[in-house]
């Protein structure tokens, strides 16, 4: 593909991504994969170049652009090579009209910028939310030690005991260590907030929003495969991915329970007041993971955020019923908005007088409200809020 053809391909994909963001359609990665499947003539270098153009444009535009051309015009204002591709050549985009309006660069939609600032994130912290994310893996301590894993370019992270940071283009899923269950792809921040649970062998633990089980597997490793670990979720497709992952990782203590939305308390009645720790990796806006899913900020609305906040509060109240006296709820969101983090923890403590916030000792992060916060700018991880709420 010629440079103009690459730019036009990126514009075409951006049109689809923008429409999907507006209508609640497929994620950008899915749309790009489908686009490349329809362009089998594109070689690996072409695909990489087009993908980079698409994501560079997404990261640049804070508000949802009018269309893909407007987004790419904004990028052209910063990159002369992109601007030169608007030459009207065959398969390339038409020449730029002097009266055309490019999309406006920015971190996020204005209402979200205001919310981030109100949550204590300055300009540098906000901009870091859109940098390219690193590639981290967690070494499965059930089967290996970090020093046992040899992957070219891997660097141990001093602040995360089981983490290795790999070169961005590493094909982790093709490495023998992955096939053998020795490693899992997991951001260092996600590893740290799991460590914050402080689980130990023999405990009874519930992962209330387990999803596909990334944190469940990390919990099992911290428990040395001893105890009882219940992973629940309302998403059948995601939860079904956990058993084969657990088998590959040598995890034998994890059991799964698919919950019916709205009937969680009823289905968990047998677990009432029995857990030492309940982890809530709550559904959230994902503002802390924009580095990986930058178009997510185009999808989030104030109404959607309000609904997420209600779900988070409900899950916290549910978790409180599952913890034994002296046990703890560990509340985690991959969001940096106080409405989903510090404010939720504070509201829970107001609703539950017999509970208190417990100190969390992590090798990274800063105190924030009743818990701790990890950010890309300060900690080189995805953004997280984590709080430990303990009953007396």
XYZ file of C-alpha atoms in Angstrom:
392
model
C 0.000 0.000 0.000
C 1.145 3.526 -0.740
C 1.249 6.082 2.112
C -1.921 7.771 0.778
C -3.672 4.391 0.583
C -2.715 3.690 4.199
C -4.152 7.025 5.297
C -7.397 6.382 3.406
C -7.642 2.906 4.947
C -7.227 4.501 8.378
C -9.977 7.027 7.555
C -12.325 4.211 6.512
C -11.696 2.353 9.773
C -12.126 5.516 11.816
C -15.516 6.107 10.179
C -16.621 2.702 11.447
C -15.110 3.204 14.914
C -16.756 6.620 15.306
C -20.126 5.211 14.239
C -19.729 2.320 16.690
C -18.864 4.711 19.518
C -21.930 6.793 18.722
C -24.253 3.774 18.459
C -22.760 1.414 21.041
C -21.277 -0.952 18.483
C -18.144 -3.097 18.409
C -14.853 -2.049 20.009
C -12.097 -0.498 17.911
C -9.881 -3.588 18.030
C -12.723 -5.724 16.691
C -13.495 -3.278 13.905
C -9.838 -3.071 12.902
C -9.512 -6.870 12.834
C -12.577 -7.123 10.612
C -11.227 -4.390 8.381
C -7.939 -6.166 7.861
C -9.762 -9.428 7.163
C -11.468 -7.633 4.270
C -8.111 -6.258 3.070
C -6.109 -9.426 2.699
C -3.842 -7.675 0.214
C -2.434 -5.570 3.059
C 0.878 -6.895 4.348
C 1.980 -6.916 7.974
C 3.806 -3.576 7.618
C 0.729 -2.031 6.040
C -1.526 -3.325 8.802
C 0.805 -2.047 11.490
C 1.064 1.365 9.846
C -2.705 1.687 9.401
C -3.379 0.548 12.953
C -0.917 3.112 14.305
C -2.576 5.869 12.286
C -5.995 4.891 13.593
C -4.937 4.859 17.231
C -2.864 8.015 16.923
C -5.967 9.794 15.630
C -8.181 8.326 18.369
C -5.758 9.413 21.086
C -5.508 12.901 19.627
C -9.232 13.689 19.503
C -10.870 14.311 22.856
C -14.405 14.845 21.623
C -16.024 12.335 19.291
C -14.983 13.514 15.798
C -17.469 14.253 13.062
C -15.974 11.482 10.915
C -12.747 9.674 10.143
C -11.504 12.342 7.745
C -11.857 15.061 10.387
C -9.898 12.911 12.842
C -7.141 12.273 10.312
C -7.000 15.955 9.377
C -6.274 16.718 13.028
C -3.397 14.248 12.881
C -2.204 15.780 9.605
C -1.842 19.124 11.370
C 0.796 17.521 13.561
C 2.451 15.074 11.179
C 3.705 16.423 7.824
C 3.886 12.900 6.413
C 0.175 12.417 6.981
C -0.622 15.816 5.509
C 1.369 14.947 2.384
C -0.774 11.829 1.887
C -3.829 14.006 1.156
C -2.703 14.336 -2.459
C -5.812 13.153 -4.314
C -3.940 10.190 -5.774
C -5.590 6.868 -6.624
C -6.641 4.999 -3.447
C -5.660 8.011 -1.338
C -7.796 10.705 0.295
C -8.855 13.795 -1.667
C -6.727 16.877 -1.266
C -7.385 19.055 1.775
C -9.849 21.887 1.239
C -8.637 25.028 3.029
C -12.126 25.475 4.493
C -12.300 21.962 5.949
C -12.491 21.729 9.731
C -10.333 19.190 11.478
C -11.357 17.548 14.730
C -10.226 19.417 17.844
C -7.384 17.786 19.824
C -7.998 17.113 23.490
C -7.711 14.600 26.304
C -11.414 13.747 26.552
C -14.892 15.234 26.179
C -15.134 18.463 28.166
C -17.401 17.063 30.885
C -14.923 14.252 31.544
C -11.955 16.629 31.672
C -13.846 18.572 34.336
C -14.576 15.374 36.291
C -10.947 14.233 36.118
C -9.721 17.610 37.323
C -12.222 17.532 40.189
C -10.827 14.094 41.087
C -7.357 15.573 41.543
C -5.810 14.771 38.162
C -3.787 17.616 36.694
C -2.995 18.156 33.045
C 0.082 15.896 33.009
C -1.803 13.074 34.733
C -4.654 13.398 32.265
C -2.376 13.363 29.223
C -0.624 10.239 30.517
C -3.954 8.394 30.359
C -3.572 8.309 26.574
C 0.060 7.247 26.259
C 0.810 3.855 24.752
C 0.446 1.151 27.378
C 3.297 -1.208 28.260
C 2.999 -4.982 28.014
C 3.202 -6.667 31.414
C 2.971 -10.299 32.407
C 2.480 -11.993 35.755
C 4.667 -15.000 36.505
C 2.509 -17.760 37.974
C 4.208 -18.488 41.281
C 2.383 -21.836 41.493
C 4.561 -23.129 38.668
C 7.585 -20.835 38.395
C 9.631 -18.036 39.911
C 10.203 -14.779 38.082
C 13.894 -15.562 37.616
C 12.928 -18.795 35.814
C 11.269 -16.944 32.911
C 13.516 -16.080 29.974
C 11.878 -13.821 27.404
C 13.978 -11.538 25.230
C 13.833 -7.965 26.436
C 11.863 -8.761 29.610
C 12.515 -6.440 32.550
C 11.493 -7.218 36.155
C 9.453 -4.503 37.873
C 10.770 -3.682 41.317
C 7.355 -2.606 42.609
C 5.473 -5.732 41.498
C 7.061 -8.996 42.716
C 5.658 -11.268 40.007
C 5.724 -8.810 37.086
C 7.866 -8.657 33.970
C 7.576 -5.830 31.444
C 8.048 -6.965 27.842
C 8.781 -5.212 24.558
C 5.435 -3.994 23.140
C 5.358 -6.320 20.132
C 6.109 -9.515 22.069
C 3.794 -12.367 21.027
C 3.120 -13.628 24.520
C 0.523 -16.204 23.510
C 3.065 -17.920 21.260
C 5.702 -18.328 23.952
C 6.179 -21.810 25.513
C 5.903 -20.285 28.997
C 2.381 -19.126 28.151
C 1.316 -22.507 26.820
C 2.655 -24.109 29.992
C 0.721 -21.770 32.267
C 3.852 -20.137 33.665
C 2.786 -16.619 32.681
C -0.366 -14.564 32.202
C -0.802 -11.183 30.539
C -1.744 -8.791 33.338
C -0.955 -5.122 33.883
C 1.305 -4.485 36.862
C -1.365 -2.290 38.428
C -3.883 -5.106 38.231
C -1.345 -7.354 39.923
C -0.821 -4.838 42.722
C -4.499 -4.309 43.530
C -4.869 -8.098 43.737
C -1.951 -8.200 46.185
C -3.811 -5.579 48.213
C -6.320 -8.299 49.141
C -3.702 -9.800 51.454
C -4.978 -13.347 50.915
C -3.115 -16.331 52.352
C -3.270 -20.130 52.074
C -6.380 -21.642 53.645
C -8.598 -18.588 53.335
C -12.136 -18.482 51.998
C -12.187 -15.865 49.234
C -14.839 -14.615 46.786
C -13.996 -12.829 43.537
C -17.399 -11.231 43.055
C -16.889 -9.784 39.548
C -14.426 -12.326 38.229
C -14.962 -11.873 34.501
C -12.535 -14.145 32.657
C -10.565 -14.701 35.855
C -7.333 -12.739 35.605
C -7.455 -11.672 39.245
C -8.900 -15.045 40.297
C -5.776 -16.784 39.022
C -3.553 -14.278 40.813
C -5.504 -14.810 44.039
C -5.113 -18.590 43.717
C -1.363 -18.193 43.319
C -1.166 -15.959 46.397
C -3.157 -18.592 48.287
C -0.685 -21.284 47.172
C -3.644 -23.269 45.796
C -4.932 -23.851 49.329
C -8.331 -22.782 50.583
C -11.609 -21.994 48.865
C -11.891 -19.509 46.005
C -15.270 -18.737 44.473
C -15.361 -16.774 41.208
C -18.717 -15.300 40.241
C -20.014 -13.125 37.431
C -23.204 -12.388 35.516
C -21.490 -12.678 32.122
C -21.607 -16.308 30.992
C -19.234 -15.821 28.058
C -16.492 -14.267 30.159
C -16.852 -16.647 33.110
C -16.656 -19.692 30.820
C -13.125 -18.668 29.916
C -11.921 -19.162 33.489
C -11.925 -22.989 33.865
C -9.575 -23.659 30.909
C -7.311 -20.823 32.063
C -7.278 -22.259 35.578
C -6.406 -25.710 34.267
C -3.524 -24.326 32.241
C -2.255 -22.408 35.280
C -2.492 -25.410 37.602
C -5.175 -23.733 39.739
C -7.360 -26.300 41.504
C -9.130 -24.292 44.221
C -11.184 -21.988 41.984
C -14.843 -22.793 41.442
C -17.243 -20.713 39.388
C -20.827 -19.587 39.861
C -22.815 -17.808 37.156
C -25.131 -15.267 38.754
C -28.444 -14.033 37.427
C -28.530 -10.228 37.356
C -30.783 -8.957 40.113
C -30.701 -12.288 41.956
C -27.101 -12.261 43.164
C -27.941 -12.124 46.872
C -30.347 -15.046 46.585
C -27.842 -17.184 44.691
C -25.067 -16.369 47.159
C -27.151 -17.003 50.271
C -25.045 -20.044 51.231
C -21.968 -17.805 51.340
C -23.418 -15.301 53.808
C -20.908 -14.169 56.470
C -18.367 -16.850 55.530
C -15.682 -15.134 53.433
C -12.378 -13.875 54.777
C -12.040 -11.582 51.765
C -14.433 -10.491 49.044
C -12.820 -8.812 46.045
C -15.024 -6.502 43.994
C -13.394 -5.595 40.684
C -16.444 -3.525 39.921
C -17.811 -2.571 36.497
C -16.674 0.987 35.873
C -15.988 3.661 33.289
C -12.472 2.352 32.637
C -10.897 5.814 32.664
C -7.726 4.217 34.016
C -7.422 1.976 30.958
C -7.740 4.569 28.198
C -4.168 3.760 27.182
C -5.484 0.397 25.965
C -8.975 1.464 24.883
C -8.761 5.157 23.998
C -12.068 5.215 22.132
C -13.813 4.297 25.411
C -13.827 7.980 26.373
C -16.027 8.662 23.342
C -18.558 6.088 24.545
C -18.943 7.210 28.138
C -21.881 9.447 28.989
C -22.990 11.065 32.222
C -26.046 8.792 32.259
C -23.885 5.702 31.811
C -21.627 6.848 34.648
C -24.620 7.311 36.950
C -25.770 3.755 36.231
C -22.282 2.403 36.914
C -22.177 4.217 40.248
C -25.465 2.605 41.260
C -24.140 -0.843 40.336
C -20.947 -0.252 42.307
C -22.867 0.749 45.435
C -25.119 -2.292 45.124
C -22.142 -4.635 44.783
C -20.474 -3.120 47.832
C -23.603 -3.679 49.905
C -23.875 -7.247 48.626
C -20.236 -7.973 49.447
C -20.753 -6.738 53.010
C -23.235 -9.567 53.609
C -20.721 -12.187 52.494
C -17.864 -11.260 54.846
C -17.371 -12.929 58.216
C -16.753 -10.782 61.308
C -13.221 -9.448 61.030
C -13.126 -10.043 57.284
C -12.649 -7.514 54.505
C -14.123 -6.229 51.286
C -11.498 -5.077 48.786
C -13.066 -2.629 46.364
C -11.287 -2.016 43.047
C -12.116 0.063 39.997
C -9.928 0.752 36.975
C -11.204 4.313 37.085
C -9.655 7.532 38.339
C -12.947 9.328 38.832
C -13.683 9.910 42.516
C -17.363 9.236 41.878
C -16.434 5.604 41.254
C -13.557 5.321 43.721
C -12.976 7.425 46.824
C -16.574 8.655 46.948
C -17.950 5.110 46.713
C -15.756 3.929 49.577
C -16.763 6.909 51.717
C -20.462 6.385 50.988
C -20.170 2.697 51.910
C -18.641 3.571 55.272
C -21.497 5.994 55.919
C -24.057 3.291 55.130
C -22.282 0.669 57.261
C -21.346 2.096 60.699
C -19.653 -1.127 61.838
C -17.048 -0.933 59.093
C -13.825 1.005 58.718
C -11.152 1.597 56.119
C -8.014 -0.466 56.648
C -4.531 0.630 55.640
C -3.153 -0.884 52.435
C 0.587 -1.397 52.128
C 1.576 -1.390 48.463
C 5.014 -0.732 46.929
C 3.457 1.797 44.533
C 0.550 4.206 44.505
C -0.511 7.083 46.740
C -3.076 7.471 49.471
C -6.388 8.741 48.148
C -9.486 9.004 50.278
C -10.119 5.749 52.113
C -7.822 3.823 49.766
C -4.969 4.115 47.310
C -4.654 5.284 43.730
C -2.357 4.077 40.959
C -1.915 6.206 37.835
C -0.010 5.876 34.552
C 1.932 9.095 35.168
C 2.958 8.372 38.755
C 3.245 4.588 38.789
C 3.628 3.450 35.169
C 0.561 1.233 35.522
C -3.032 1.403 34.426
C -5.140 3.661 36.617
C -6.792 2.065 39.665
C -8.467 2.927 42.924
C -8.395 0.267 45.641
C -9.751 0.335 49.183
C -9.904 -2.298 51.918
C -13.061 -2.032 54.003
C -13.024 -4.160 57.124
C -15.783 -5.238 59.484
C -15.225 -5.468 63.217
